[in-house]
PDB file of C-alpha atoms in Angstrom:
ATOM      1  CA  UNK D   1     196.398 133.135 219.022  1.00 93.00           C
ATOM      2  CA  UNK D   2     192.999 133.391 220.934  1.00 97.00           C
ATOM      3  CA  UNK D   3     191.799 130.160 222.269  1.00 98.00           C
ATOM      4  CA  UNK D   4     188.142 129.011 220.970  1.00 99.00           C
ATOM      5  CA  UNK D   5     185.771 126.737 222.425  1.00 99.00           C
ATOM      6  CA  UNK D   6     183.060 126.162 220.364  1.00 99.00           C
ATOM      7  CA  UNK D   7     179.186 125.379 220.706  1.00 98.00           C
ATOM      8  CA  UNK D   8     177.274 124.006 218.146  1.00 97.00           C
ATOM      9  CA  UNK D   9     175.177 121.714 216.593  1.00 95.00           C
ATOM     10  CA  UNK D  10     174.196 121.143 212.933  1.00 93.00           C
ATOM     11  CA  UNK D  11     175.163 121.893 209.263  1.00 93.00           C
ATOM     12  CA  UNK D  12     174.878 126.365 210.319  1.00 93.00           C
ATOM     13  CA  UNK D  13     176.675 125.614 212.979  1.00 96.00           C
ATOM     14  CA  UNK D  14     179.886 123.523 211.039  1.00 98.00           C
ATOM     15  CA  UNK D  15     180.005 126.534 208.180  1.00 97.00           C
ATOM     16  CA  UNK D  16     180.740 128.712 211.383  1.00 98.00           C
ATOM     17  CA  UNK D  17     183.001 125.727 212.920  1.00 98.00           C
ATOM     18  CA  UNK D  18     185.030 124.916 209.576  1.00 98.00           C
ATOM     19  CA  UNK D  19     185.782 129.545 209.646  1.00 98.00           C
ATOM     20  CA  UNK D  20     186.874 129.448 212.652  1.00 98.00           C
ATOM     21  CA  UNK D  21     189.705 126.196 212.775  1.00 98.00           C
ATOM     22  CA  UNK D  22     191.063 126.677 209.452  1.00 97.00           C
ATOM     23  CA  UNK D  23     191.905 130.491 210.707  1.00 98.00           C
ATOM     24  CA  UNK D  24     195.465 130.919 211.698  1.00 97.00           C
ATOM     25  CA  UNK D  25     194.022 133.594 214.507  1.00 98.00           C
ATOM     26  CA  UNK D  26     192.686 131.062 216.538  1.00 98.00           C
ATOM     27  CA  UNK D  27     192.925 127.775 218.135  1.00 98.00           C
ATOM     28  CA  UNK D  28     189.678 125.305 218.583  1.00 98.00           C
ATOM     29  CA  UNK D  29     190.564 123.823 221.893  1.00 98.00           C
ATOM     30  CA  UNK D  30     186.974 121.714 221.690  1.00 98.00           C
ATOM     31  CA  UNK D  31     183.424 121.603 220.117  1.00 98.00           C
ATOM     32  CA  UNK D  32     180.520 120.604 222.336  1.00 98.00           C
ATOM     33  CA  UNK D  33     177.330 119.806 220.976  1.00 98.00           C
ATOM     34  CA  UNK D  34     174.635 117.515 221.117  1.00 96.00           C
ATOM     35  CA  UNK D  35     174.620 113.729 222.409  1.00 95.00           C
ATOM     36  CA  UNK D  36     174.584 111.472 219.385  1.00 93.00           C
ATOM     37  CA  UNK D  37     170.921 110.686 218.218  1.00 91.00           C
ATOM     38  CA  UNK D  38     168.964 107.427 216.827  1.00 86.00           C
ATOM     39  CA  UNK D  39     168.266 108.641 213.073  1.00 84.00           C
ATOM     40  CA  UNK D  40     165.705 106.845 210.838  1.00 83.00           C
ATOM     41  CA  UNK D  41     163.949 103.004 211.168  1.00 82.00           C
ATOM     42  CA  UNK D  42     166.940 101.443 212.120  1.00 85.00           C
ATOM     43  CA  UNK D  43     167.426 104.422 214.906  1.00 90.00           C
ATOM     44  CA  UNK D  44     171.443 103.828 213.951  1.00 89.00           C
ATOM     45  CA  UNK D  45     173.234 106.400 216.146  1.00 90.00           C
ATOM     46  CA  UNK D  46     174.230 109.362 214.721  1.00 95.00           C
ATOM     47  CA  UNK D  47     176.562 111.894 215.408  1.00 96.00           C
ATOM     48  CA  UNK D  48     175.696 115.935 214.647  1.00 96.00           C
ATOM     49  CA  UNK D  49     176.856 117.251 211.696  1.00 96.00           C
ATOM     50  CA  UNK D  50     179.807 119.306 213.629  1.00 98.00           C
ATOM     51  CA  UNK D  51     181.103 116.177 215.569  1.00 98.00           C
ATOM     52  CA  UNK D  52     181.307 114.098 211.858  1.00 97.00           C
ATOM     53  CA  UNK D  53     182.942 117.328 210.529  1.00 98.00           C
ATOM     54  CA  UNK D  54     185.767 117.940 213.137  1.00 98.00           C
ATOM     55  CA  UNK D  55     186.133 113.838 214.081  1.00 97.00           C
ATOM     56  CA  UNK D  56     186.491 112.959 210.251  1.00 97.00           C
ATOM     57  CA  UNK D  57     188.840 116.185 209.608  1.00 98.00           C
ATOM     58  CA  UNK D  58     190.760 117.519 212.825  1.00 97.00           C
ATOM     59  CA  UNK D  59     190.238 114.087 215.250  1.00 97.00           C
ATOM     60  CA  UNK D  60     192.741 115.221 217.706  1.00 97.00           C
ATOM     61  CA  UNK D  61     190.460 118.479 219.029  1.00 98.00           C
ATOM     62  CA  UNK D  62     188.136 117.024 222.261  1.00 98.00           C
ATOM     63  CA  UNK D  63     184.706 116.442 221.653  1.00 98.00           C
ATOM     64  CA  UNK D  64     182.172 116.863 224.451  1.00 97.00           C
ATOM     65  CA  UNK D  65     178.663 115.709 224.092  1.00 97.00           C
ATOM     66  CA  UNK D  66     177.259 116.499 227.483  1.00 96.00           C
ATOM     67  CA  UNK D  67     173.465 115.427 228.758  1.00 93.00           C
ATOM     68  CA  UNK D  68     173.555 119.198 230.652  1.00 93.00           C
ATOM     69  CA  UNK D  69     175.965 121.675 231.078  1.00 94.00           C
ATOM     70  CA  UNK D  70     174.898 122.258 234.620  1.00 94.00           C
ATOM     71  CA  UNK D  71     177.158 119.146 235.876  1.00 94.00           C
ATOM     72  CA  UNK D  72     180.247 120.334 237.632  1.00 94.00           C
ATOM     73  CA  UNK D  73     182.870 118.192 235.894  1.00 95.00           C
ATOM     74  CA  UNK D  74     181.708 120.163 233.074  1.00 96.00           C
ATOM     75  CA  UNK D  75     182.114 123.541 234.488  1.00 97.00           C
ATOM     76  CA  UNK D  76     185.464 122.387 235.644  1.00 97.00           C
ATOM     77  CA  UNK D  77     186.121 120.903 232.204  1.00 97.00           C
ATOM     78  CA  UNK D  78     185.694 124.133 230.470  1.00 98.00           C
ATOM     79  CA  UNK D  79     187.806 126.280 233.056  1.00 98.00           C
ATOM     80  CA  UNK D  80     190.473 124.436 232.760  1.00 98.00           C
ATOM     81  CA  UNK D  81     190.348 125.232 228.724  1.00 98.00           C
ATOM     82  CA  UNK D  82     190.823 128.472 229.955  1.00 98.00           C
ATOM     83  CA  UNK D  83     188.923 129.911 226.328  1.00 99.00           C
ATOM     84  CA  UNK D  84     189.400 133.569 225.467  1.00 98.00           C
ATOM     85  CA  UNK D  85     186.304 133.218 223.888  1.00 99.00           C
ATOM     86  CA  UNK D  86     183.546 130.520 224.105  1.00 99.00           C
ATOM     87  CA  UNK D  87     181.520 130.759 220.409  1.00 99.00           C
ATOM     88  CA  UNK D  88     177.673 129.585 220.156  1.00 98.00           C
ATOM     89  CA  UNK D  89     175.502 128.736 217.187  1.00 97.00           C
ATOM     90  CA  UNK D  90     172.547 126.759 217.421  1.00 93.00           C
ATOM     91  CA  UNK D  91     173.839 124.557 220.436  1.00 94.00           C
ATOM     92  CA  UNK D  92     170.510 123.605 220.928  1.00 87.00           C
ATOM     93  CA  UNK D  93     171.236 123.788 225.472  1.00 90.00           C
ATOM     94  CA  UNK D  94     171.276 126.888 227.483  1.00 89.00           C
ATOM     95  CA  UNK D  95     174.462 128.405 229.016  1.00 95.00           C
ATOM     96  CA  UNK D  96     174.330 128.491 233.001  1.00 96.00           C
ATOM     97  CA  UNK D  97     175.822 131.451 234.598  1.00 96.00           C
ATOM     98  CA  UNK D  98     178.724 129.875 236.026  1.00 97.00           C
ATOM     99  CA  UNK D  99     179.970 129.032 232.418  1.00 97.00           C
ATOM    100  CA  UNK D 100     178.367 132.645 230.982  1.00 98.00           C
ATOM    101  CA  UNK D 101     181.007 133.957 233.230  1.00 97.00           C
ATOM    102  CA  UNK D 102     184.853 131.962 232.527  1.00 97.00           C
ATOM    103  CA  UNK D 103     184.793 134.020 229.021  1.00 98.00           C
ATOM    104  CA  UNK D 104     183.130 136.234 226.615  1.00 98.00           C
ATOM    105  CA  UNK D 105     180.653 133.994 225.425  1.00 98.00           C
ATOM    106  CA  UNK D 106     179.110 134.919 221.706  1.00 99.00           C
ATOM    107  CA  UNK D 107     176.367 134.044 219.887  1.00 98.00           C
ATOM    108  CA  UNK D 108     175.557 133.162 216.205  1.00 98.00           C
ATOM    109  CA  UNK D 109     171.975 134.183 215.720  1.00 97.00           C
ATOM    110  CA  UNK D 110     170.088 133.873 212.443  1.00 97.00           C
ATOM    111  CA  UNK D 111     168.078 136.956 212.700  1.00 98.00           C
ATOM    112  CA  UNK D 112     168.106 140.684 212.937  1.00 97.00           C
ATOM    113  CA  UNK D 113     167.808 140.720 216.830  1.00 98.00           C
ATOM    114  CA  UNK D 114     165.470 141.844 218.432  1.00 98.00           C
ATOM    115  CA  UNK D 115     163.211 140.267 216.210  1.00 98.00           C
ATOM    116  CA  UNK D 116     162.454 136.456 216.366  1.00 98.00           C
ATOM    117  CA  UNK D 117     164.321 135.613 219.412  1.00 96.00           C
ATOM    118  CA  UNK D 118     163.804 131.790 220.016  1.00 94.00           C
ATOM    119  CA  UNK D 119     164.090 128.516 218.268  1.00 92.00           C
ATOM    120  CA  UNK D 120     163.020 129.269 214.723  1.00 95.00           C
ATOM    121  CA  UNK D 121     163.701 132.852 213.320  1.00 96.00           C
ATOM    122  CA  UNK D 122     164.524 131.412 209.746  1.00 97.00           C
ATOM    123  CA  UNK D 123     161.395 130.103 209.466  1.00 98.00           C
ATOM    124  CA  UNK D 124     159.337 132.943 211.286  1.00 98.00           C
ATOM    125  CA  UNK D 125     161.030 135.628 208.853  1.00 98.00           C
ATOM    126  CA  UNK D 126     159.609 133.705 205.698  1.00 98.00           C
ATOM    127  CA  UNK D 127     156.166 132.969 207.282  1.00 98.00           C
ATOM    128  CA  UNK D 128     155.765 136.625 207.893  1.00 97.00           C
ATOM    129  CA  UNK D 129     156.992 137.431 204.118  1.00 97.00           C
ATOM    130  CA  UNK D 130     160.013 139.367 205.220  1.00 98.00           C
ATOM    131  CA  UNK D 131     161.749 140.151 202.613  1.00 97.00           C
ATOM    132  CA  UNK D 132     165.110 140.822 204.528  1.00 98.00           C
ATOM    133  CA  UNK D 133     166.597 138.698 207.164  1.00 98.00           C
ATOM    134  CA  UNK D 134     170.220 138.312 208.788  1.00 98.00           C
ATOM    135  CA  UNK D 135     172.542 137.091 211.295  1.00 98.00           C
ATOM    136  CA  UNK D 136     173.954 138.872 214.343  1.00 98.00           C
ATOM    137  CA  UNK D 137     176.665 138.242 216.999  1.00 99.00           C
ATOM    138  CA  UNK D 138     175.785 139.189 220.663  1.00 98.00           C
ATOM    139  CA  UNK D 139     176.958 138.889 223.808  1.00 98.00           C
ATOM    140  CA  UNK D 140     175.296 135.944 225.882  1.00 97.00           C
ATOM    141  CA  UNK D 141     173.676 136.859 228.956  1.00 94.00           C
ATOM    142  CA  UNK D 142     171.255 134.190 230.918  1.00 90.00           C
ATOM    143  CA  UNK D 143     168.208 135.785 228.786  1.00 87.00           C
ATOM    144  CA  UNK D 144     166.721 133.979 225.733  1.00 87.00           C
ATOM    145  CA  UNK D 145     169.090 136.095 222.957  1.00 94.00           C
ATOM    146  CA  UNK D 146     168.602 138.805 225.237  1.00 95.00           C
ATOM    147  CA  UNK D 147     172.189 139.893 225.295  1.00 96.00           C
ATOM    148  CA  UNK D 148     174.221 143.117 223.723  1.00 98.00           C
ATOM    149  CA  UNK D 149     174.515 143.150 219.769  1.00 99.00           C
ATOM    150  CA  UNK D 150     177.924 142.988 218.710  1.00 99.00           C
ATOM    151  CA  UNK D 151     177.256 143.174 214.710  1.00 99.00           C
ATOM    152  CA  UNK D 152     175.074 142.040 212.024  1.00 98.00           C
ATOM    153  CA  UNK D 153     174.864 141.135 208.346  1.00 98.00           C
ATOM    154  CA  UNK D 154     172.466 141.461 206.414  1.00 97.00           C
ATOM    155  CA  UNK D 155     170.444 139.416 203.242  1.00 98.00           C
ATOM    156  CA  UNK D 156     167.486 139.396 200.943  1.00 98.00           C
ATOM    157  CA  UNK D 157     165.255 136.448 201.301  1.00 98.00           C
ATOM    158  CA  UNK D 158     162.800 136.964 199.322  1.00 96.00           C
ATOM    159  CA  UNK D 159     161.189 133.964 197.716  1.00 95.00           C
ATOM    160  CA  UNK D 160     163.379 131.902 199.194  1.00 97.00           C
ATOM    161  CA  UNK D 161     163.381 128.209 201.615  1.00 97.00           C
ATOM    162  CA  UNK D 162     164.746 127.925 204.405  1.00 97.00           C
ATOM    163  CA  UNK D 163     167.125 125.421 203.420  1.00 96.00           C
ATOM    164  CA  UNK D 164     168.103 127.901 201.433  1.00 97.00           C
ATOM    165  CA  UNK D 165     167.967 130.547 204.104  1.00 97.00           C
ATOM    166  CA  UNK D 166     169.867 128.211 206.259  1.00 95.00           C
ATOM    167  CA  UNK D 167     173.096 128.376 204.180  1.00 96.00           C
ATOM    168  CA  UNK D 168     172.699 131.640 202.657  1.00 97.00           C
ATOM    169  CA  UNK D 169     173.234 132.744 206.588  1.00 97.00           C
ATOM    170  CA  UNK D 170     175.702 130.418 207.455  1.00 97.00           C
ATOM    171  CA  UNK D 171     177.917 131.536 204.977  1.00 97.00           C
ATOM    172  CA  UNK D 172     177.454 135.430 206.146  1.00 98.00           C
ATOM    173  CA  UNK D 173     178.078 134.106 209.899  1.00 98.00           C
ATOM    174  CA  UNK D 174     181.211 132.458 208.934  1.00 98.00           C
ATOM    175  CA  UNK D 175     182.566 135.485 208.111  1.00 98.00           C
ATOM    176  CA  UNK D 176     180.448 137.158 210.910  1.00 99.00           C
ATOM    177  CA  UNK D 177     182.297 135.519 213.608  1.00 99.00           C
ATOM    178  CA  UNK D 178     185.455 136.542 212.469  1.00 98.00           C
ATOM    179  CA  UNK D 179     185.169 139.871 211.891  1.00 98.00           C
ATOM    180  CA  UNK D 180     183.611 140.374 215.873  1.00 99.00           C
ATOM    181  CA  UNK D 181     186.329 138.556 217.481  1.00 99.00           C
ATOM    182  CA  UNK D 182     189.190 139.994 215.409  1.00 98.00           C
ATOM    183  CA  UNK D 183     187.871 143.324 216.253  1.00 98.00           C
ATOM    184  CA  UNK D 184     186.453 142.380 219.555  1.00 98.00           C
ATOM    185  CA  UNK D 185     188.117 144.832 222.148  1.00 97.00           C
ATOM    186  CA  UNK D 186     187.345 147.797 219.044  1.00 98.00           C
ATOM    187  CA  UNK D 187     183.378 147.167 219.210  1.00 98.00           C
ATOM    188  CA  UNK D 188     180.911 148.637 221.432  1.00 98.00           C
ATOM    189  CA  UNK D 189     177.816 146.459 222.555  1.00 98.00           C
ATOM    190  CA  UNK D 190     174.462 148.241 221.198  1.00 98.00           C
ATOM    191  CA  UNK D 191     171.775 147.211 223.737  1.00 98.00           C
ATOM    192  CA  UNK D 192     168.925 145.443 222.157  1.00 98.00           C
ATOM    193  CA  UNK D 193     165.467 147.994 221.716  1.00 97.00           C
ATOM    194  CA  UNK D 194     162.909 145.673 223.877  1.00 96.00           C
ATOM    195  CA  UNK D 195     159.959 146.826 222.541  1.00 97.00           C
ATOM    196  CA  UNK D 196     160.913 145.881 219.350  1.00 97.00           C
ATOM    197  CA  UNK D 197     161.240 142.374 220.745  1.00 97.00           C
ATOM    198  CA  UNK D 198     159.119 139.282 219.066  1.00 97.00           C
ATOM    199  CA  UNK D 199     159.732 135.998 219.897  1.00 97.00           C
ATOM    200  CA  UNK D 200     159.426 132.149 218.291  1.00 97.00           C
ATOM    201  CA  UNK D 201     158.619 128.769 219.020  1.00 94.00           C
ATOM    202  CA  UNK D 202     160.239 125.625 218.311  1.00 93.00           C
ATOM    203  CA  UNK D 203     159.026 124.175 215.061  1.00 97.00           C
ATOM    204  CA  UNK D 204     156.534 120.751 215.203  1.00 97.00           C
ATOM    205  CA  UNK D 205     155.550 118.238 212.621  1.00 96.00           C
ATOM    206  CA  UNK D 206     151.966 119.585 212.865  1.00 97.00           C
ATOM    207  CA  UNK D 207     152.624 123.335 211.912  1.00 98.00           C
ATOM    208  CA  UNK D 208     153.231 121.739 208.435  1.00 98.00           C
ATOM    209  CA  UNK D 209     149.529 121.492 208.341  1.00 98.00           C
ATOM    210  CA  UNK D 210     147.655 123.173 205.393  1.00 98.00           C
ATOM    211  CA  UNK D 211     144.313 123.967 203.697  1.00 96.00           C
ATOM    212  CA  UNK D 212     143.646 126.036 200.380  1.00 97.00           C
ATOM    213  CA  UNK D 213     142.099 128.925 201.916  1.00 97.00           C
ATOM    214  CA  UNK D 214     144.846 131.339 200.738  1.00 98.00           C
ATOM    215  CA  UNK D 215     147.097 130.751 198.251  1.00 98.00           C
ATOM    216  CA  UNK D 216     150.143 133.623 199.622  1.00 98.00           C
ATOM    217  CA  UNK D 217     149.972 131.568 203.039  1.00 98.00           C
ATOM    218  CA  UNK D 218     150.077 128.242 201.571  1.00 98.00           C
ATOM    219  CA  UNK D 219     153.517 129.571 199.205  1.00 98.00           C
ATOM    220  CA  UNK D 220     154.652 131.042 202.474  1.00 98.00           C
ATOM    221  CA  UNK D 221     154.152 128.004 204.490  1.00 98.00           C
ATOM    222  CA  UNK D 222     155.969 125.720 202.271  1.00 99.00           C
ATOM    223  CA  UNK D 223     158.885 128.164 201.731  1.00 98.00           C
ATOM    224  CA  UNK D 224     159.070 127.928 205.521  1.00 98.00           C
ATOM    225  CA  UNK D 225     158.786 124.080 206.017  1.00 98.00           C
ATOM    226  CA  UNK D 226     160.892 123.314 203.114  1.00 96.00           C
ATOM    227  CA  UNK D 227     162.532 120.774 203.987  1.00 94.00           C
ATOM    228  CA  UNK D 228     161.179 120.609 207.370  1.00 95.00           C
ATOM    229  CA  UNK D 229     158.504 119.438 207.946  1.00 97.00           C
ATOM    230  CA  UNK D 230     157.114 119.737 204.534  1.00 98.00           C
ATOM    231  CA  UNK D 231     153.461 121.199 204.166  1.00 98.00           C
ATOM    232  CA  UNK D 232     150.680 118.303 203.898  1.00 98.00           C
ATOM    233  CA  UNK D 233     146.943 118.219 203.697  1.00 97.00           C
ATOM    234  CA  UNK D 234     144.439 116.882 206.248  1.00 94.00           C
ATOM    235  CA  UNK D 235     144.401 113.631 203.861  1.00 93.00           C
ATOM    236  CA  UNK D 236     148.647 113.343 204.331  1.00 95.00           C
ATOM    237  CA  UNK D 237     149.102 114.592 200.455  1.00 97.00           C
ATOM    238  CA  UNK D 238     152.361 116.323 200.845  1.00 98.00           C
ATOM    239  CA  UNK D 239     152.856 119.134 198.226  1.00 99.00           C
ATOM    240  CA  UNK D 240     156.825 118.910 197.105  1.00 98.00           C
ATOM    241  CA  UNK D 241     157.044 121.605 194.879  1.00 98.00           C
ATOM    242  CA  UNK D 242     154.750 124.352 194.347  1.00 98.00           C
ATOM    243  CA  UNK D 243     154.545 127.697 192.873  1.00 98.00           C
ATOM    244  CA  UNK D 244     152.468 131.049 193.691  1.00 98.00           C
ATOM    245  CA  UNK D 245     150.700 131.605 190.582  1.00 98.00           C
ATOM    246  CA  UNK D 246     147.547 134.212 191.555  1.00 97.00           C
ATOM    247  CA  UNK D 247     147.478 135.375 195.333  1.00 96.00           C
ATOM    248  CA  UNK D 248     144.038 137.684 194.668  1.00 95.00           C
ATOM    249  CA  UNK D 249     141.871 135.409 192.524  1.00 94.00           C
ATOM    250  CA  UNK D 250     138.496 134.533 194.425  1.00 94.00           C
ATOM    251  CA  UNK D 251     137.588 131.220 193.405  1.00 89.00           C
ATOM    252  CA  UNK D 252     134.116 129.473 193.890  1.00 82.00           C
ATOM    253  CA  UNK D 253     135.510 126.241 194.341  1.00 93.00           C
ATOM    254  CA  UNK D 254     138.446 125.230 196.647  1.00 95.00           C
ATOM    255  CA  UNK D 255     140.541 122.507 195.508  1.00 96.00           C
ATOM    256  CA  UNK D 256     139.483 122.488 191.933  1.00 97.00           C
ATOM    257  CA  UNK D 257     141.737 121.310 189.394  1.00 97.00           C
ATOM    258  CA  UNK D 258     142.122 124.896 186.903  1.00 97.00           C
ATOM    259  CA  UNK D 259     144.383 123.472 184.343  1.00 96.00           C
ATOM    260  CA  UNK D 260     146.412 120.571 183.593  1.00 97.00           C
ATOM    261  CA  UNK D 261     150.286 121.502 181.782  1.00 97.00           C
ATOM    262  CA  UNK D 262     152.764 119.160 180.867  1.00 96.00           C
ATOM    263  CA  UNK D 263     154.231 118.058 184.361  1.00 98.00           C
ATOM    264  CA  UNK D 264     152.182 120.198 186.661  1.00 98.00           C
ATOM    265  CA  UNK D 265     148.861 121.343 187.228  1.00 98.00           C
ATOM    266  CA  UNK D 266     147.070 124.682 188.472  1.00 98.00           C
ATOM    267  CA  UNK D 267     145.261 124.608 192.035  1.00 98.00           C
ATOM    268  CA  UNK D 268     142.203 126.900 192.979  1.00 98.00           C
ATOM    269  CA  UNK D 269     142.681 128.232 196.474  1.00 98.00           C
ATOM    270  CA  UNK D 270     139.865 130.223 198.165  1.00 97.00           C
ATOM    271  CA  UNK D 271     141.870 132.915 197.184  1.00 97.00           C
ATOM    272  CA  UNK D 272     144.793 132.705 194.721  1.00 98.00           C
ATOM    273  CA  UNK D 273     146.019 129.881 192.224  1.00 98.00           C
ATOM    274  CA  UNK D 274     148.724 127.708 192.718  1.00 98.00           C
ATOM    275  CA  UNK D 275     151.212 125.373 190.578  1.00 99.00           C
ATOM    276  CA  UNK D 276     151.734 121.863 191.856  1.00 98.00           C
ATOM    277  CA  UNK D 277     154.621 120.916 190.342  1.00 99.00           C
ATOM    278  CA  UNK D 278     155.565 117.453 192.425  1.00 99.00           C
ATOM    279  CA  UNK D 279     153.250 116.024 195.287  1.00 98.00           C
ATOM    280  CA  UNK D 280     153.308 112.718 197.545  1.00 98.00           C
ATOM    281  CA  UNK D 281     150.744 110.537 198.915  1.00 96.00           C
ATOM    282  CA  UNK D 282     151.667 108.985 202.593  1.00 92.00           C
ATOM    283  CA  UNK D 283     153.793 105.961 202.136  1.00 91.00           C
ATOM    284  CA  UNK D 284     154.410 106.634 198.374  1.00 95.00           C
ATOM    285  CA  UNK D 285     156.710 107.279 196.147  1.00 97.00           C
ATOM    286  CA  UNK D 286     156.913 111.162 194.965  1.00 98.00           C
ATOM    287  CA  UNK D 287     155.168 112.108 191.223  1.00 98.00           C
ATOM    288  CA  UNK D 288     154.690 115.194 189.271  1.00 98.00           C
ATOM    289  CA  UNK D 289     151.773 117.182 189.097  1.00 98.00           C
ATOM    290  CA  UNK D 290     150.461 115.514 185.413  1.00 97.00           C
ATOM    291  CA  UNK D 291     151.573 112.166 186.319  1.00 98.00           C
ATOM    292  CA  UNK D 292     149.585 111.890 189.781  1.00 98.00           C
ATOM    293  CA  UNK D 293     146.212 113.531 188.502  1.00 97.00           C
ATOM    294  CA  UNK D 294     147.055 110.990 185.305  1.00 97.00           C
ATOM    295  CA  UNK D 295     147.118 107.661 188.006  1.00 96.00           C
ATOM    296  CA  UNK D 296     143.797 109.612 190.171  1.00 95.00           C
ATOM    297  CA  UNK D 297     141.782 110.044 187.055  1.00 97.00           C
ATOM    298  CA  UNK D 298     141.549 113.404 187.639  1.00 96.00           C
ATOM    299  CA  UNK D 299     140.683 116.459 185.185  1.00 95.00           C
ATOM    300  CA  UNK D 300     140.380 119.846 184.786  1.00 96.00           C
ATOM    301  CA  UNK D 301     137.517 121.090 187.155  1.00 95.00           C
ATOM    302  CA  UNK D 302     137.043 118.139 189.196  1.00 96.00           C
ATOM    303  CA  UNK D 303     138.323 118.695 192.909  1.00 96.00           C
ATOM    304  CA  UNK D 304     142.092 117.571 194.170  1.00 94.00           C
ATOM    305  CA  UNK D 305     140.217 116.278 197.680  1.00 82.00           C
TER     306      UNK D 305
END
């Protein structure tokens, strides 16, 4: 039975957790992941989703919620584990070399490596209308997802959020990770192709920002940002649900109101048309498309903004 320590952080990260304990091949021995965090107005401190997971359903495996994995005791902490393999998925921390090198350490990444090393592939793969993404183990090395491909799954993504992105790959990792460590010492590492490299940022608040030049970008963007961090207007109107109606009509007026349906409406872009099917003022309470023109007193041809 190999032992496992495990290195993760939210809801992807427990699908690949939850695999891994409940197989009879292998022993968790502990999870570390991220301190708790103040959550909402209250800021009540919460733990991340794989802590709740294993405390609330295997509470006798250690927990280790570490400020930086650079401290000694740490090091020490993990040695004396003595893992046959240390597993990583969305951690959210860098590995130092001195822990890189007590075990095989493998990483969960939700892309086709090379492509979209860094913070946000999920969202990167929909922004640039790929229409397949995936999720590859590698070898850690002290690069950012630098290191040796082990294997990969792949998926069609097409049309889809990332929330729904988000599980669709967590489900193939779960069965990801497996598969490379039961056949670990059969697999040879495939060195990543660096000039097929691309890399990507950590997500902000204000790349939810949109305007109705192009309809295709807008769809994109809120496939992307769904649920995080929504797509909004200059104004704060948050568009909740949306469809891609048109993506080549010119229109001569931006914003204008093309047709009003039962619970949605149709939105000129610059180019393309979109259906608003739910939308939110700031500090409001969400409506559909009819029912907020309805309380606006808007009509067909006058302008959303």
């Amino acid at each position: 039975m190999k032992k496992i320590i495990f290195m993760g952080t939210p809801s992807y990260a427990t699908c690949i957790l939850k695999a891994l304990v409940e197989n009879e091949n292998f022993k968790l021995v502990a999870l570390f992941t991220q301190p708790d965090k103040a959550v909402g107005r209250k800021q009540i401190l919460t733990p991340s989703d794989t802590k709740a997971f294993l405390s609330q359903n295997y509470p006798s495996i250690p927990i280790f919620t570490p400020s930086s994995l650079k401290d000694k005791n740490i090091i020490r902490e993990i040695k004396d584990l003595n893992p046959d393999f240390i597993v990583v998925a969305a951690y959210g921390k860098i590995l130092p070399k001195a822990i890189l090198d007590l075990a095989p350490c493998v990483n969960l990444h939700a892309s086709l490596l090379p492509k979209y090393r860094g913070a946000s592939p999920i969202q990167s793969a929909i922004l640039n209308k790929d229409e397949k993404s995936g999720v590859c183990t590698m070898l850690m090395e002290e690069g950012l997802d630098t290191g040796a491909i082990l294997e990969s799954l792949e998926c069609d993504i097409k049309d889809k959020n990332s929330s729904e992105v988000f599980e669709l790959l967590a489900n193939l990792a779960a069965k990801l990770i497996l598969s490379t460590l039961l056949n670990f010492d059969k697999i040879t590492p495939k060195k990543q192709e660096e000039s097929l490299a691309t890399l990507c940022r950590k997500i902000k608040k204000e790349d939810g920002f949109i305007n109705l030049q192009n309809a295709r970008e807008l769809y994109q963007k809120y496939l992307a940002f769904t649920p995080w961090p929504g797509v909004f207007l200059e104004n704060g109107l948050k568009f909740l649900e949306l469809e891609l109606v048109d993506e080549l009509k010119q229109n001569a007026k931006m914003g204008e109101i093309l047709e009003l349906e039962k619970e949605s409406f149709l939105l000129a872009c610059k180019q393309g048309v979109l259906r608003i099917k739910k939308l939110q003022e700031s500090g409001k309470k969400a409506l559909d498309g009819r029912t907020y023109l309805n309380g606006k007193r808007l009509k067909s041809e006058d302008s959303l903004c």
